[in-house]
Short mmCIF file of N, CA and C in Angstrom, two decimals:
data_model
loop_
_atom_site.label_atom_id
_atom_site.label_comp_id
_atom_site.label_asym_id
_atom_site.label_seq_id
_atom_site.Cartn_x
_atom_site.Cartn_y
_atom_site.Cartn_z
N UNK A 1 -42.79 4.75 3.19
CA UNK A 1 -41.51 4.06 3.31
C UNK A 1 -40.52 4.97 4.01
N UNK A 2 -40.24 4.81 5.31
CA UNK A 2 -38.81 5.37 5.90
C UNK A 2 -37.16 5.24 4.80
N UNK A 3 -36.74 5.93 4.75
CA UNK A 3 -35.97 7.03 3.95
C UNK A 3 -35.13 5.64 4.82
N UNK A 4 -33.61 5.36 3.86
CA UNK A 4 -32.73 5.01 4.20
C UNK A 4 -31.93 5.36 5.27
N UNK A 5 -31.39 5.24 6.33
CA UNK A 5 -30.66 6.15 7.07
C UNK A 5 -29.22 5.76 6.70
N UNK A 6 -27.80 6.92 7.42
CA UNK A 6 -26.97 7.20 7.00
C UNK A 6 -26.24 6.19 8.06
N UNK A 7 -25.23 5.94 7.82
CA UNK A 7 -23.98 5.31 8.75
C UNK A 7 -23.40 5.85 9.85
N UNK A 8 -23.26 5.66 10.72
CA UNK A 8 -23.01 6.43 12.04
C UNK A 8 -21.81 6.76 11.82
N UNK A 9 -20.93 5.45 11.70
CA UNK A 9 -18.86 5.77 11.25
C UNK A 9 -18.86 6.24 10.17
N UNK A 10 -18.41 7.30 9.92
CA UNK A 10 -17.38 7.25 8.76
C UNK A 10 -16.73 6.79 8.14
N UNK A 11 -16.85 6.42 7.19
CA UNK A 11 -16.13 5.93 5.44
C UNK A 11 -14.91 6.73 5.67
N UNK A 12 -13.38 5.94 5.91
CA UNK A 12 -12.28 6.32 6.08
C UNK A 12 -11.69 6.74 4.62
N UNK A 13 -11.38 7.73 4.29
CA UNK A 13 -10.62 7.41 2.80
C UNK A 13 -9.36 7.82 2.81
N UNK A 14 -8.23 7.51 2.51
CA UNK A 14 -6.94 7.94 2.39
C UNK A 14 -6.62 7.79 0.84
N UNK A 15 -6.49 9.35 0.65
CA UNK A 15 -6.38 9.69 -0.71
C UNK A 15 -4.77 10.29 -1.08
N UNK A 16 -4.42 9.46 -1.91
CA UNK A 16 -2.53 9.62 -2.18
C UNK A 16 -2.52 10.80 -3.23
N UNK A 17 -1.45 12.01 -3.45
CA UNK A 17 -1.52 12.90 -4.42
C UNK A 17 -0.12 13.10 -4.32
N UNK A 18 0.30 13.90 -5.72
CA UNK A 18 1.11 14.68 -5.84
C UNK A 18 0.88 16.24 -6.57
N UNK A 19 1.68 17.03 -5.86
CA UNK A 19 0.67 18.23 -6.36
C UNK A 19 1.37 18.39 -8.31
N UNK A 20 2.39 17.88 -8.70
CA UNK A 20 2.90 17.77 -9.79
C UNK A 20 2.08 17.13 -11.02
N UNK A 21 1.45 15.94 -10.42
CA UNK A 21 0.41 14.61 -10.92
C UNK A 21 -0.47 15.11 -11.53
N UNK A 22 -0.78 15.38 -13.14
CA UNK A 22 -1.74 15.36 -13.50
C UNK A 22 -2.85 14.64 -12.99
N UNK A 23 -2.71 13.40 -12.87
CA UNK A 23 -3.58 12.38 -12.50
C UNK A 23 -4.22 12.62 -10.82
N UNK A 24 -3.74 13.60 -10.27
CA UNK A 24 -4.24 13.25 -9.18
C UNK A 24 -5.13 15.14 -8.77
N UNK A 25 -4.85 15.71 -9.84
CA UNK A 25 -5.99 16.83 -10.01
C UNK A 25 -7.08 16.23 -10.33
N UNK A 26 -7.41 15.25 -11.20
CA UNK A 26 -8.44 14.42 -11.64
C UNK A 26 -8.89 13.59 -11.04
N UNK A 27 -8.28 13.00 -10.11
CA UNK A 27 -8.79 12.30 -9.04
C UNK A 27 -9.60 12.93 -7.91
N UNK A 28 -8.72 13.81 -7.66
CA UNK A 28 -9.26 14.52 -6.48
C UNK A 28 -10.54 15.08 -7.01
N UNK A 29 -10.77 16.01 -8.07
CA UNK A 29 -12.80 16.45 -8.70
C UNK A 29 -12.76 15.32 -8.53
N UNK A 30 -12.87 14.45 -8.74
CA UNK A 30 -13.81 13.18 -9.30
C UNK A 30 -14.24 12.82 -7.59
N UNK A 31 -12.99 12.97 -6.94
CA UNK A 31 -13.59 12.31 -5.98
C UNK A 31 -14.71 13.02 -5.03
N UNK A 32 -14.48 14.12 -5.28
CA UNK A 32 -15.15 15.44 -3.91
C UNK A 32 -16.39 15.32 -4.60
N UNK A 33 -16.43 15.29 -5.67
CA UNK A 33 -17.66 15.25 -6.87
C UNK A 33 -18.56 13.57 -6.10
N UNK A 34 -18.02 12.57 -5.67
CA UNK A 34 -18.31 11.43 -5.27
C UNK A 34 -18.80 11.42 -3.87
N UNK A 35 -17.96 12.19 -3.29
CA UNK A 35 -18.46 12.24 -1.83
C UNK A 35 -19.90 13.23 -1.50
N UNK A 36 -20.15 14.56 -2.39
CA UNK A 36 -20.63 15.23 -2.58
C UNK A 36 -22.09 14.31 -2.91
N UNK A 37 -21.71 13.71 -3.86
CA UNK A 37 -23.25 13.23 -4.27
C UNK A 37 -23.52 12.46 -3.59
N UNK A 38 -22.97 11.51 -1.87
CA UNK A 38 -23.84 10.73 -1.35
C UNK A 38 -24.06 11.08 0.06
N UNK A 39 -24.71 10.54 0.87
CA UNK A 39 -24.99 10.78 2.23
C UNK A 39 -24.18 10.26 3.38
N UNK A 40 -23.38 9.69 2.47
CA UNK A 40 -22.58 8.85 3.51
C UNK A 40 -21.61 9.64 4.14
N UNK A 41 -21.64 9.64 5.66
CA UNK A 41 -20.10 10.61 6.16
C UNK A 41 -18.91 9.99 5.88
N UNK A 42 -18.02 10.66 5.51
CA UNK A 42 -16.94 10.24 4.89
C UNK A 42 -15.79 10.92 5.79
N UNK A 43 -14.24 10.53 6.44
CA UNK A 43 -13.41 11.32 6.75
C UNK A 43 -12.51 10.92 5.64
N UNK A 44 -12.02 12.13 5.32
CA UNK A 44 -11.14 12.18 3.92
C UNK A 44 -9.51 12.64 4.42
N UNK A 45 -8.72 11.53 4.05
CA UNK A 45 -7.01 11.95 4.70
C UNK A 45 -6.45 12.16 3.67
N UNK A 46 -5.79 13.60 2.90
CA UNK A 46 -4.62 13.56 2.05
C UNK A 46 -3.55 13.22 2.54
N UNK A 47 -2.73 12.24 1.93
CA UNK A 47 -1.46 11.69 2.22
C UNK A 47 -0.61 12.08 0.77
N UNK A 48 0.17 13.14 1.12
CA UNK A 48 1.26 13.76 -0.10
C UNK A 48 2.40 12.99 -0.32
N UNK A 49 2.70 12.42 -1.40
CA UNK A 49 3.87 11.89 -1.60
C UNK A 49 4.79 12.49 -3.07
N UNK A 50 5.76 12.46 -2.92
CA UNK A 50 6.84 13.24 -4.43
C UNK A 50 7.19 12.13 -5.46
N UNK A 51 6.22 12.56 -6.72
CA UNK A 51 6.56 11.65 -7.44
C UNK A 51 7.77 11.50 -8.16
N UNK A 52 8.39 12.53 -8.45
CA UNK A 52 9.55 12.96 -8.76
C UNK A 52 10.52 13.94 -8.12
N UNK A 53 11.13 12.87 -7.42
CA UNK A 53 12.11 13.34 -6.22
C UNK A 53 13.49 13.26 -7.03
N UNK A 54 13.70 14.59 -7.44
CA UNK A 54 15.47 14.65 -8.07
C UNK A 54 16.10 15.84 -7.57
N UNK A 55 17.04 16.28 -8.13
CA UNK A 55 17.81 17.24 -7.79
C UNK A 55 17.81 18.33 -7.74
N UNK A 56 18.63 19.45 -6.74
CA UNK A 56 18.26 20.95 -6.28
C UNK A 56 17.71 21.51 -6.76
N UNK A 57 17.83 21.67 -8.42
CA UNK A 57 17.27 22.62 -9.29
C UNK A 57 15.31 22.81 -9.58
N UNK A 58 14.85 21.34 -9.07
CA UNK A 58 13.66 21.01 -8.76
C UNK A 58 12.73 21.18 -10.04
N UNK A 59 13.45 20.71 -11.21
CA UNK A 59 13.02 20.72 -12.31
C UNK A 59 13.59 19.59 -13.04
N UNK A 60 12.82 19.22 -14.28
CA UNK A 60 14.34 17.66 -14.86
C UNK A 60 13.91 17.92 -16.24
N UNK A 61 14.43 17.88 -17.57
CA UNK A 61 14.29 17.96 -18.59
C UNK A 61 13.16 16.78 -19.17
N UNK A 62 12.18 17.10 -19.34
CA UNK A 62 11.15 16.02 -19.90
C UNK A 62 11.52 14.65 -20.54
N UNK A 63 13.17 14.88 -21.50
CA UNK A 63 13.43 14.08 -21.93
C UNK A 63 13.91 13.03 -21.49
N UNK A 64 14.68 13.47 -19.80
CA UNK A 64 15.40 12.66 -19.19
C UNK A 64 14.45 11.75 -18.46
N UNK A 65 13.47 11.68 -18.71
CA UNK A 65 12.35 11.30 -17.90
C UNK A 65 12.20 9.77 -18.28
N UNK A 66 12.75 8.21 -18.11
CA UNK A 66 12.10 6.98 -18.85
C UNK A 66 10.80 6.85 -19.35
N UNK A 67 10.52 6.98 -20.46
CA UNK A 67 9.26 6.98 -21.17
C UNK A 67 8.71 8.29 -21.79
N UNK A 68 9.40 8.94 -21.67
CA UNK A 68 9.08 10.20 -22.24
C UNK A 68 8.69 10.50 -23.27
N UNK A 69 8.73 9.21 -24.36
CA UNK A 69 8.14 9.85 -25.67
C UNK A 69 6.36 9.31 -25.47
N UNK A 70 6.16 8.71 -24.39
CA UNK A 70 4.77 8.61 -24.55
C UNK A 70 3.99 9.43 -23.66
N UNK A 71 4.98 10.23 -23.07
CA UNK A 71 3.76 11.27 -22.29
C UNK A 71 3.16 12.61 -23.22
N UNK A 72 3.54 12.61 -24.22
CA UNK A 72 3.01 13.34 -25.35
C UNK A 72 1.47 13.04 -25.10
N UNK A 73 1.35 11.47 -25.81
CA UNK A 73 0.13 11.03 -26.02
C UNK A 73 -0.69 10.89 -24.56
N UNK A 74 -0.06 10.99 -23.51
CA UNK A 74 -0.57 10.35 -22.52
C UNK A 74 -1.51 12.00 -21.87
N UNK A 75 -0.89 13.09 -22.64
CA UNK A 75 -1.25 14.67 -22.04
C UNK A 75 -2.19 14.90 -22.94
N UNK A 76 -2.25 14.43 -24.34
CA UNK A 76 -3.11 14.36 -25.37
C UNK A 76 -4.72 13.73 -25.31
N UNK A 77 -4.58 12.62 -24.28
CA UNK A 77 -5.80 11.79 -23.54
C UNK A 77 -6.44 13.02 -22.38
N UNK A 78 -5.24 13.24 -21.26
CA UNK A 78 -5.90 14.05 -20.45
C UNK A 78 -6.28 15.25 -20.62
N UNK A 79 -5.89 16.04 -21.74
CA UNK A 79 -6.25 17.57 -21.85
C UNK A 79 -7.78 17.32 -22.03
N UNK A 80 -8.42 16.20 -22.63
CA UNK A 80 -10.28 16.33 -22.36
C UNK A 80 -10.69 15.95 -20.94
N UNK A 81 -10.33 15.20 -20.60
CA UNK A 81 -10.94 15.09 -19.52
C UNK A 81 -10.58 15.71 -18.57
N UNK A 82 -9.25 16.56 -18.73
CA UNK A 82 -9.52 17.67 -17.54
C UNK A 82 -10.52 18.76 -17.81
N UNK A 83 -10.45 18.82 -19.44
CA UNK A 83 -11.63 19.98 -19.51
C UNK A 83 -13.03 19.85 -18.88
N UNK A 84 -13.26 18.60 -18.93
CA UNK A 84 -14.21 18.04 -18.29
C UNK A 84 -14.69 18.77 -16.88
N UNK A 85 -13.66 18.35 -15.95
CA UNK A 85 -13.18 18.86 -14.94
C UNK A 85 -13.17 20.42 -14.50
N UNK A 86 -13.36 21.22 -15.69
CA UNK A 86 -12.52 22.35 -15.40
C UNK A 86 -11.12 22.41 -15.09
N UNK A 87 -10.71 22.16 -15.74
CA UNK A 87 -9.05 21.88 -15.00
C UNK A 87 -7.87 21.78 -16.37
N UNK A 88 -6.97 22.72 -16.80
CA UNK A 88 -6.06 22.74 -18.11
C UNK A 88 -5.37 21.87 -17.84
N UNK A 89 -4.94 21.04 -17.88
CA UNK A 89 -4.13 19.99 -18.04
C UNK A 89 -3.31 20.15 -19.73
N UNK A 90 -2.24 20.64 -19.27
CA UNK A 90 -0.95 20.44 -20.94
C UNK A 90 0.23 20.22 -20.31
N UNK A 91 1.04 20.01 -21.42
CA UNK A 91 2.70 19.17 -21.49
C UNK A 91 3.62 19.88 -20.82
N UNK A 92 4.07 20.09 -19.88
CA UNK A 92 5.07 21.34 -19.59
C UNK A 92 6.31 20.53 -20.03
N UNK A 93 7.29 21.82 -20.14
CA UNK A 93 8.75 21.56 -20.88
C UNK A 93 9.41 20.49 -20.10
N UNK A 94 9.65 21.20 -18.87
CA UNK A 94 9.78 20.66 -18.04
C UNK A 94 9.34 19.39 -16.86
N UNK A 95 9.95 18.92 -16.04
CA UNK A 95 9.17 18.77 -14.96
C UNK A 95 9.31 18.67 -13.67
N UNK A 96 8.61 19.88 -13.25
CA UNK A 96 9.04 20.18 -11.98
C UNK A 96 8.62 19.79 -10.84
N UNK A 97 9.65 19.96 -10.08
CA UNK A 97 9.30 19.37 -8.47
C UNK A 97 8.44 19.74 -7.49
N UNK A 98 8.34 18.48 -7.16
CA UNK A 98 6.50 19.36 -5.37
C UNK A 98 7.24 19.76 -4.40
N UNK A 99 8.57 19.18 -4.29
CA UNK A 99 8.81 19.51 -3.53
C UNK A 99 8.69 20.45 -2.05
N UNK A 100 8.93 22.13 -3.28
CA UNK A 100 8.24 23.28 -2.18
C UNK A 100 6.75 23.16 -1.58
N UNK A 101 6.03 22.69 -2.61
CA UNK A 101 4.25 22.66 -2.32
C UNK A 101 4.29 21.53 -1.31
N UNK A 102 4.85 20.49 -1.62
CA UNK A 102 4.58 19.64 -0.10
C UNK A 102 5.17 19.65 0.87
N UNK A 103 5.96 20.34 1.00
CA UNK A 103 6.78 20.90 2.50
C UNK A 103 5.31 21.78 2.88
N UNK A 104 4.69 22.93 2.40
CA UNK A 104 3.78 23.85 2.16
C UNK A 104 2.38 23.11 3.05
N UNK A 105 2.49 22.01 2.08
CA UNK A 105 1.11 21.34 3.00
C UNK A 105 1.38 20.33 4.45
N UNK A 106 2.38 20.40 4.22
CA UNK A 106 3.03 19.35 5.46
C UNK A 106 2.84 20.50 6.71
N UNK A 107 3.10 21.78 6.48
CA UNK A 107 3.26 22.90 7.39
C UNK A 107 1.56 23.35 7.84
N UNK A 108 0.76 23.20 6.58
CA UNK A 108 -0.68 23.66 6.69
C UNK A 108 -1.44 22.21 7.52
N UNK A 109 -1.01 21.12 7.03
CA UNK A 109 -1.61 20.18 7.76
C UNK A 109 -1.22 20.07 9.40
N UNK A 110 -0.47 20.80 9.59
CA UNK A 110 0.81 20.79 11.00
C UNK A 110 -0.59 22.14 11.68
N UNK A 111 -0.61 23.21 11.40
CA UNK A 111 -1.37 24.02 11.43
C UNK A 111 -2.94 24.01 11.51
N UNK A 112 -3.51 22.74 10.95
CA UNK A 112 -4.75 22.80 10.96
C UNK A 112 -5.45 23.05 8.99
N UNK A 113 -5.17 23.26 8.70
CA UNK A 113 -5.57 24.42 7.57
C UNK A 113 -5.04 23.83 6.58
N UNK A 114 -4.89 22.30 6.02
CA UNK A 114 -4.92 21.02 4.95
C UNK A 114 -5.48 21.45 3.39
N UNK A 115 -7.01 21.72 4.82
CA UNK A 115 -7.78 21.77 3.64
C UNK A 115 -8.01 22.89 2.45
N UNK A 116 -7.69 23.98 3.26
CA UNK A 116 -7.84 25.29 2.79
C UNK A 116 -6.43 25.34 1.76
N UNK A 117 -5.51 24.51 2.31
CA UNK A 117 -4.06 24.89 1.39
C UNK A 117 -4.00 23.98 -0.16
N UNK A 118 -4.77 22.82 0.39
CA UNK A 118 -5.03 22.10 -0.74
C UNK A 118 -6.24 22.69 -1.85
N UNK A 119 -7.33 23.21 -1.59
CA UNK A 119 -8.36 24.37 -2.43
C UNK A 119 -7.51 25.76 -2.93
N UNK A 120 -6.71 26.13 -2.52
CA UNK A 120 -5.66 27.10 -3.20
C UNK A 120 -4.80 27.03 -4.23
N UNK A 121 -4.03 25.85 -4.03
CA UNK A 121 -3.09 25.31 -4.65
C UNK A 121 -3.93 24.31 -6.02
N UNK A 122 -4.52 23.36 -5.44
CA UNK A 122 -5.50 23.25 -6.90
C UNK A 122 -6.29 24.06 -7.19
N UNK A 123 -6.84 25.48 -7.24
CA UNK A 123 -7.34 26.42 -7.87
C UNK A 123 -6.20 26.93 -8.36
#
């Protein structure tokens, strides 16, 4: 039996993050972990967006946050499955802004070097 063959195009993916986003450290393993396990060529686009775009100080008091009393429980869900991951996932006091980090990758993607800035920054 001849072996399946692979797709000539590439599988486009445009993958949304924030470097702040718990949720999108977990996305991203999961996904490289996905692409990894198949044969299919894949071109992979990070598209950075700020999930929390506030003021100079680039930090906001957790409390001021709408919904804040359920991100307790909501950090309480993800601290396993980042372990999963390899990846600590806990509550910070705060919450601070991407601001600097996505100016950072906006400059590395400008440069060539996306990828390498994004493997740094999530390590």
């Amino acid at each position: 039996m001849k072996p399946a063959s692979t797709p000539s195009t590439p599988v486009r993916i445009f993958a949304y993050f924030d470097f702040m986003c718990p949720w999108s450290y977990l996305g991203r393993a999961r996904l490289l972990h996905a692409i990894h396990s198949t044969r299919i060529p894949v071109h992979l686009t990070w598209v950075p967006f700020e999930l929390y775009a506030h003021d100079e100080n680039h930090r906001v008091e957790r409390t001021s946050i709408i919904g804040h009393q359920h991100l307790k429980d909501v950090y309480a869900h993800l601290h396993p499955l980042g372990m999963r991951e390899h990846i600590l996932i806990f509550p910070p006091k705060y919450e601070g802004s991407s601001k600097r980090t996505l100016m950072g990758f906006l400059y590395a993607q400008k440069m060539g070097k996306e990828k390498h800035y994004m493997d740094v920054v999530y390590e």
